[in-house]
């Protein structure tokens, strides 16, 4: 009788996301396993191609009357219009009951889920893009020490080329070029410059000499990445894992790929937050929103899913596989590797920045993407010209 009752109450929920690489799949499987343990069923709706491909599909389904039960977006303003249109489930009551404001760290993560004082999403991790990943094998083959910062990395690039090794692996999806730029902006330009431009929208700073150094560094990155013809970020990561590329600038989610490949931080690869120059992390990452559904049983199961995602057990299991930092500081992460521990130390120090998705609209972010893709793929565009176009975007940003 109990079994019959459980089967009647069990509810299938379709969950859409763009986690399809080896490390990502291993991480999302932890969420699915935990939700299935509640007696409900996780119906996986993975969309290949990354967020840029997946988000339009997700938004189209929600606005077109065919909503999924839960969907991934990044922290920030990506779902703002959907919330304003009344299409997302209000999680405020659940958040207050479970004390999310007391456990989510830093508070900006929950703030990015909040609109007009109401909470509409559950943050599940902290991902920062300002990491340089370096292959020990590649630098050993080139006969140079593993760099400890961006300048040493640029200086080592000719030796890597001579050894038949691509200095910088870069995938061809637009967001990867923009991620590279964001990391270089912090790693070369520093925290104050980043804040002036990204938070204060300071046009003079965007046009200034310090920003010119950032664009010159992007010119170096373009030269180092010449010949990189892979598409997906994890294919670029694999080049670092196999030693066919010296390094990659990518978010800490790359850790999941190193883990699946049984590589050990500090032995097989080095990770440098802030490119080894400025150890600051931006508090981007992933959050789940829950489109409004007419079925009351599914609506109840949506709340169970949200509660599970923020639970201690799920946070540990998911983030250890994902390579991301947890959104709560009251859990045991003694199993974390050296790179995750670096991130946890920076998180504890408070050296944090909001993510680009939190400070610029999706439209402005797309303009940055387009500019950086064009720059990285067209060597006739000078750093000076790219900076001029960048200034124009900042001046008109919303």
Coordinates of C-alpha atoms in Angstrom, one line a residue:
X1 CA 0.0 0.0 0.0
X2 CA 2.9 2.4 0.9
X3 CA 4.5 1.6 -2.4
X4 CA 1.3 2.3 -4.3
X5 CA 1.0 5.7 -2.5
X6 CA 4.6 6.6 -3.3
X7 CA 4.1 5.8 -7.0
X8 CA 0.9 8.0 -7.1
X9 CA 2.7 10.9 -5.4
X10 CA 5.8 10.7 -7.5
X11 CA 6.0 13.5 -10.0
X12 CA 8.1 13.8 -13.1
X13 CA 9.9 17.2 -13.6
X14 CA 11.7 18.1 -16.8
X15 CA 14.8 20.1 -15.9
X16 CA 16.6 22.0 -18.7
X17 CA 20.3 22.9 -18.6
X18 CA 23.4 23.2 -20.8
X19 CA 25.7 20.9 -18.8
X20 CA 26.9 18.3 -21.4
X21 CA 30.7 17.9 -20.9
X22 CA 32.1 14.9 -19.0
X23 CA 32.6 16.8 -15.8
X24 CA 29.3 18.7 -16.1
X25 CA 27.3 15.5 -16.7
X26 CA 28.9 13.9 -13.6
X27 CA 27.8 16.9 -11.5
X28 CA 24.3 17.1 -12.8
X29 CA 23.9 13.4 -12.2
X30 CA 24.3 14.1 -8.4
X31 CA 21.3 16.5 -8.5
X32 CA 19.2 13.9 -10.5
X33 CA 20.1 11.2 -8.0
X34 CA 19.2 13.4 -5.0
X35 CA 15.9 14.4 -6.5
X36 CA 15.0 10.9 -7.5
X37 CA 15.6 9.9 -3.9
X38 CA 12.7 12.1 -2.8
X39 CA 10.3 9.7 -4.7
X40 CA 10.0 12.1 -7.7
X41 CA 11.7 11.8 -11.1
X42 CA 14.3 14.1 -12.7
X43 CA 13.6 14.1 -16.4
X44 CA 16.9 15.4 -17.9
X45 CA 16.5 18.1 -20.6
X46 CA 20.2 18.8 -21.5
X47 CA 20.7 21.1 -24.4
X48 CA 24.1 20.9 -26.1
X49 CA 26.1 23.9 -27.3
X50 CA 26.4 26.0 -24.1
X51 CA 24.3 28.8 -22.7
X52 CA 24.3 30.9 -25.8
X53 CA 22.6 28.1 -27.7
X54 CA 20.4 26.9 -24.8
X55 CA 19.0 30.1 -23.4
X56 CA 17.0 31.1 -26.5
X57 CA 15.4 27.6 -26.6
X58 CA 14.5 27.8 -22.9
X59 CA 13.1 31.3 -23.2
X60 CA 11.1 30.4 -26.3
X61 CA 9.5 27.4 -24.6
X62 CA 8.6 29.5 -21.5
X63 CA 7.1 32.4 -23.4
X64 CA 5.5 30.0 -26.0
X65 CA 3.4 28.1 -23.4
X66 CA 5.5 25.0 -23.2
X67 CA 7.4 25.5 -20.0
X68 CA 9.8 23.0 -18.4
X69 CA 9.5 22.5 -14.6
X70 CA 12.9 24.0 -13.9
X71 CA 15.7 25.6 -15.9
X72 CA 19.2 26.8 -15.5
X73 CA 20.3 30.4 -16.0
X74 CA 23.3 32.2 -14.8
X75 CA 23.2 34.5 -11.8
X76 CA 22.1 37.9 -12.8
X77 CA 19.7 39.5 -15.2
X78 CA 19.2 36.8 -17.8
X79 CA 15.7 35.9 -16.6
X80 CA 14.7 39.4 -15.5
X81 CA 12.1 39.9 -18.3
X82 CA 10.6 36.5 -17.6
X83 CA 10.2 37.3 -14.0
X84 CA 8.7 40.7 -14.8
X85 CA 6.2 39.0 -17.1
X86 CA 4.9 36.9 -14.2
X87 CA 6.1 33.6 -15.7
X88 CA 8.3 32.4 -12.8
X89 CA 7.4 30.7 -9.6
X90 CA 7.8 32.9 -6.5
X91 CA 10.1 31.0 -4.0
X92 CA 10.1 33.6 -1.3
X93 CA 8.0 31.6 1.2
X94 CA 10.3 28.6 0.8
X95 CA 13.4 30.7 1.1
X96 CA 12.1 32.4 4.3
X97 CA 11.1 29.0 5.8
X98 CA 14.5 27.5 5.2
X99 CA 16.5 30.7 6.0
X100 CA 18.2 31.1 2.7
X101 CA 19.3 34.6 3.6
X102 CA 21.3 33.2 6.5
X103 CA 23.1 30.4 4.5
X104 CA 23.7 31.8 1.0
X105 CA 27.2 33.3 0.8
X106 CA 28.0 35.9 -0.5
X107 CA 24.6 37.6 -0.2
X108 CA 24.9 39.0 -3.7
X109 CA 24.0 35.5 -5.0
X110 CA 20.5 35.7 -3.5
X111 CA 20.2 39.3 -4.3
X112 CA 20.6 38.4 -8.0
X113 CA 17.6 36.1 -7.6
X114 CA 15.5 38.9 -6.0
X115 CA 13.2 41.3 -7.8
X116 CA 11.0 43.8 -5.9
X117 CA 11.8 42.0 -2.7
X118 CA 10.7 38.6 -3.9
X119 CA 13.0 35.6 -4.5
X120 CA 12.6 33.8 -7.9
X121 CA 15.6 31.4 -8.1
X122 CA 17.9 29.2 -6.2
X123 CA 21.6 29.7 -6.6
X124 CA 23.5 26.4 -6.8
X125 CA 27.1 27.3 -7.1
X126 CA 29.7 30.0 -7.5
X127 CA 31.7 30.0 -10.8
X128 CA 34.4 32.4 -11.6
X129 CA 35.9 32.8 -15.0
X130 CA 39.3 34.4 -14.1
X131 CA 41.4 31.2 -14.1
X132 CA 44.5 30.3 -16.1
X133 CA 44.9 26.5 -16.5
X134 CA 48.4 25.3 -17.4
X135 CA 49.7 21.9 -18.5
X136 CA 52.8 20.7 -16.7
X137 CA 53.6 18.3 -19.5
X138 CA 53.4 21.0 -22.2
X139 CA 55.9 23.3 -20.4
X140 CA 58.2 20.4 -19.6
X141 CA 58.3 19.5 -23.4
X142 CA 59.0 23.2 -24.2
X143 CA 61.9 23.2 -21.6
X144 CA 60.5 26.2 -19.6
X145 CA 59.2 26.4 -16.1
X146 CA 55.4 26.4 -15.5
X147 CA 54.5 30.1 -15.3
X148 CA 53.3 31.7 -12.1
X149 CA 51.5 34.7 -13.8
X150 CA 50.3 36.1 -17.1
X151 CA 53.5 37.9 -18.0
X152 CA 55.6 34.7 -17.6
X153 CA 53.0 32.8 -19.7
X154 CA 53.2 35.3 -22.6
X155 CA 57.0 35.2 -22.4
X156 CA 57.0 31.4 -22.7
X157 CA 54.7 31.3 -25.7
X158 CA 57.5 31.3 -28.4
X159 CA 59.1 28.3 -26.7
X160 CA 55.8 26.5 -26.7
X161 CA 55.4 27.2 -30.5
X162 CA 58.9 25.9 -31.2
X163 CA 58.0 22.7 -29.4
X164 CA 54.9 22.3 -31.6
X165 CA 52.6 23.2 -28.8
X166 CA 49.7 25.7 -29.1
X167 CA 50.3 28.4 -26.4
X168 CA 46.7 29.2 -25.7
X169 CA 43.7 26.9 -26.4
X170 CA 40.5 28.8 -27.2
X171 CA 37.1 27.5 -28.3
X172 CA 35.3 29.3 -31.1
X173 CA 32.0 29.9 -29.3
X174 CA 31.4 33.7 -28.8
X175 CA 31.1 33.6 -25.0
X176 CA 34.6 32.1 -24.7
X177 CA 36.3 35.1 -26.3
X178 CA 34.4 37.4 -24.0
X179 CA 35.3 35.3 -21.0
X180 CA 38.9 35.6 -22.0
X181 CA 38.6 39.4 -22.2
X182 CA 37.0 39.6 -18.8
X183 CA 39.8 37.5 -17.2
X184 CA 42.5 39.6 -18.9
X185 CA 40.7 42.8 -17.9
X186 CA 41.0 41.8 -14.2
X187 CA 44.4 40.0 -14.5
X188 CA 46.1 42.8 -16.4
X189 CA 44.0 45.9 -15.6
X190 CA 43.3 45.2 -11.9
X191 CA 40.3 45.5 -9.6
X192 CA 39.9 49.3 -9.6
X193 CA 39.8 49.5 -13.3
X194 CA 37.3 46.7 -13.6
X195 CA 35.0 48.4 -11.0
X196 CA 35.2 51.8 -12.7
X197 CA 34.1 50.4 -16.0
X198 CA 31.8 47.6 -15.1
X199 CA 30.0 49.0 -12.1
X200 CA 30.4 52.8 -12.5
X201 CA 30.2 52.7 -16.3
X202 CA 33.1 55.1 -16.4
X203 CA 33.7 55.9 -20.1
X204 CA 37.0 57.8 -19.5
X205 CA 38.4 54.7 -17.8
X206 CA 37.3 52.6 -20.7
X207 CA 39.2 54.9 -23.1
X208 CA 42.2 55.4 -20.8
X209 CA 45.8 54.1 -20.9
X210 CA 45.3 51.4 -18.3
X211 CA 42.5 49.9 -20.5
X212 CA 44.9 50.2 -23.5
X213 CA 47.3 47.8 -21.7
X214 CA 44.4 45.3 -21.4
X215 CA 43.7 45.5 -25.2
X216 CA 47.4 45.1 -25.9
X217 CA 47.3 42.0 -23.7
X218 CA 44.3 40.8 -25.8
X219 CA 46.5 41.2 -28.8
X220 CA 49.1 38.9 -27.2
X221 CA 46.3 36.4 -26.4
X222 CA 45.1 36.5 -30.0
X223 CA 48.6 35.7 -31.3
X224 CA 49.0 32.9 -28.7
X225 CA 45.6 31.4 -29.7
X226 CA 46.3 31.5 -33.4
X227 CA 45.7 28.0 -34.8
X228 CA 43.2 27.0 -32.1
X229 CA 40.3 25.6 -34.1
X230 CA 38.2 23.6 -31.6
X231 CA 34.7 24.7 -30.9
X232 CA 33.6 23.7 -27.4
X233 CA 35.3 24.9 -24.2
X234 CA 35.9 21.4 -23.0
X235 CA 37.7 20.5 -26.2
X236 CA 40.1 23.3 -25.5
X237 CA 40.4 22.0 -21.9
X238 CA 41.3 18.6 -23.3
X239 CA 44.1 20.1 -25.2
X240 CA 45.6 21.3 -21.9
X241 CA 44.9 17.9 -20.4
X242 CA 46.8 16.1 -23.2
X243 CA 49.6 18.6 -23.3
X244 CA 48.9 19.7 -26.9
X245 CA 48.2 23.3 -25.6
X246 CA 50.2 25.1 -22.9
X247 CA 47.2 26.7 -21.3
X248 CA 43.6 27.9 -21.3
X249 CA 41.8 30.8 -19.7
X250 CA 38.5 29.3 -18.5
X251 CA 36.2 29.2 -15.5
X252 CA 36.7 26.9 -12.6
X253 CA 34.2 24.5 -14.2
X254 CA 37.3 23.2 -16.1
X255 CA 38.2 21.4 -12.9
X256 CA 35.5 18.8 -13.6
X257 CA 37.2 17.9 -16.9
X258 CA 40.6 17.5 -15.2
X259 CA 38.9 15.3 -12.5
X260 CA 37.3 13.0 -15.1
X261 CA 40.7 12.6 -16.7
X262 CA 42.2 11.6 -13.3
X263 CA 44.6 14.6 -13.3
X264 CA 45.8 16.0 -10.1
X265 CA 46.0 19.8 -9.3
X266 CA 49.6 20.8 -8.6
X267 CA 51.1 17.7 -10.2
X268 CA 49.6 17.5 -13.7
X269 CA 48.3 21.0 -14.0
X270 CA 48.5 24.4 -12.3
X271 CA 45.6 26.8 -11.8
X272 CA 46.1 30.6 -11.4
X273 CA 43.1 32.6 -10.3
X274 CA 43.2 36.2 -11.6
X275 CA 45.9 35.0 -14.0
X276 CA 48.3 34.9 -11.1
X277 CA 48.3 38.7 -10.8
X278 CA 45.1 39.7 -9.0
X279 CA 43.5 37.0 -6.9
X280 CA 39.9 38.2 -7.2
X281 CA 37.0 36.1 -8.2
X282 CA 33.7 37.2 -9.7
X283 CA 30.6 35.6 -8.1
X284 CA 28.9 34.3 -11.2
X285 CA 27.6 30.9 -11.5
X286 CA 24.3 29.0 -12.0
X287 CA 20.8 29.3 -10.6
X288 CA 17.6 27.5 -11.2
X289 CA 14.3 29.1 -12.0
X290 CA 10.9 27.4 -11.9
X291 CA 8.4 28.4 -14.6
X292 CA 4.8 28.6 -13.3
X293 CA 2.8 25.4 -14.0
X294 CA -0.9 24.7 -13.8
X295 CA -0.5 21.3 -12.2
X296 CA -0.5 21.6 -8.4
X297 CA 1.4 18.4 -7.9
X298 CA 4.2 19.5 -10.2
X299 CA 4.2 22.9 -8.4
X300 CA 4.7 21.1 -5.1
X301 CA 7.5 19.0 -6.6
X302 CA 9.2 22.2 -7.9
X303 CA 9.5 23.4 -4.3
X304 CA 11.0 20.0 -3.3
X305 CA 13.5 20.3 -6.1
X306 CA 14.5 23.9 -5.0
X307 CA 14.9 22.7 -1.4
X308 CA 17.1 19.8 -2.4
X309 CA 19.4 21.9 -4.6
X310 CA 20.3 24.2 -1.7
X311 CA 20.6 21.4 0.9
X312 CA 24.0 20.6 2.5
X313 CA 24.2 17.1 1.0
X314 CA 23.4 18.2 -2.6
X315 CA 25.7 21.2 -2.4
X316 CA 28.7 19.0 -1.4
X317 CA 28.0 16.2 -3.9
X318 CA 27.3 18.6 -6.8
X319 CA 30.1 21.1 -6.4
X320 CA 32.9 18.6 -5.8
X321 CA 32.1 17.1 -9.2
X322 CA 31.4 20.5 -10.9
X323 CA 34.6 22.2 -9.7
X324 CA 32.6 25.2 -8.5
X325 CA 32.4 26.6 -5.0
X326 CA 29.3 26.0 -2.9
X327 CA 26.8 28.7 -2.1
X328 CA 26.8 27.9 1.6
X329 CA 29.8 28.1 3.9
X330 CA 28.5 25.6 6.5
X331 CA 29.4 22.4 4.7
X332 CA 32.4 20.0 4.9
X333 CA 34.6 20.4 1.8
X334 CA 37.7 18.5 3.2
X335 CA 37.7 16.5 -0.1
X336 CA 38.3 19.6 -2.2
X337 CA 41.4 19.7 -4.4
X338 CA 44.1 22.3 -4.3
X339 CA 42.4 24.5 -6.9
X340 CA 39.0 24.5 -5.2
X341 CA 40.8 25.3 -1.9
X342 CA 42.4 28.4 -3.6
X343 CA 38.9 29.5 -4.6
X344 CA 37.6 28.9 -1.1
X345 CA 40.4 30.9 0.4
X346 CA 39.6 33.8 -1.9
X347 CA 35.9 33.5 -1.1
X348 CA 36.8 33.7 2.6
X349 CA 39.0 36.7 2.1
X350 CA 36.1 38.7 0.5
X351 CA 38.1 39.5 -2.7
X352 CA 34.9 39.2 -4.8
X353 CA 33.3 41.0 -7.7
X354 CA 29.8 40.7 -9.2
X355 CA 29.7 38.8 -12.5
X356 CA 29.2 40.5 -15.9
X357 CA 25.7 39.1 -16.0
X358 CA 24.9 41.0 -12.8
X359 CA 26.1 44.5 -14.0
X360 CA 25.2 44.5 -17.7
X361 CA 22.1 43.5 -19.6
X362 CA 21.9 40.5 -21.9
X363 CA 21.9 42.9 -24.9
X364 CA 25.1 44.7 -23.8
X365 CA 26.8 41.3 -23.0
X366 CA 25.9 40.2 -26.6
X367 CA 27.6 43.3 -28.0
X368 CA 30.7 42.6 -25.9
X369 CA 30.7 39.0 -27.2
X370 CA 30.4 40.1 -30.8
X371 CA 33.3 42.6 -30.5
X372 CA 35.6 40.1 -28.8
X373 CA 34.8 37.3 -31.3
X374 CA 35.5 39.7 -34.2
X375 CA 38.8 40.9 -32.6
X376 CA 40.1 37.4 -31.8
X377 CA 39.3 36.2 -35.4
X378 CA 40.5 39.2 -37.4
X379 CA 44.1 40.3 -36.9
X380 CA 43.5 43.4 -39.0
X381 CA 41.6 44.9 -36.1
X382 CA 44.1 46.7 -34.0
X383 CA 43.9 46.8 -30.2
X384 CA 43.4 50.6 -30.5
X385 CA 40.4 50.1 -32.8
X386 CA 38.9 47.4 -30.6
X387 CA 39.2 49.7 -27.6
X388 CA 37.4 52.5 -29.4
X389 CA 34.5 50.2 -30.2
X390 CA 34.5 48.9 -26.6
X391 CA 34.2 52.5 -25.3
X392 CA 31.1 53.0 -27.5
X393 CA 29.4 49.9 -26.0
X394 CA 30.2 51.0 -22.4
X395 CA 28.9 54.5 -23.2
X396 CA 25.6 53.1 -24.4
X397 CA 25.3 50.2 -22.0
X398 CA 22.1 49.4 -20.1

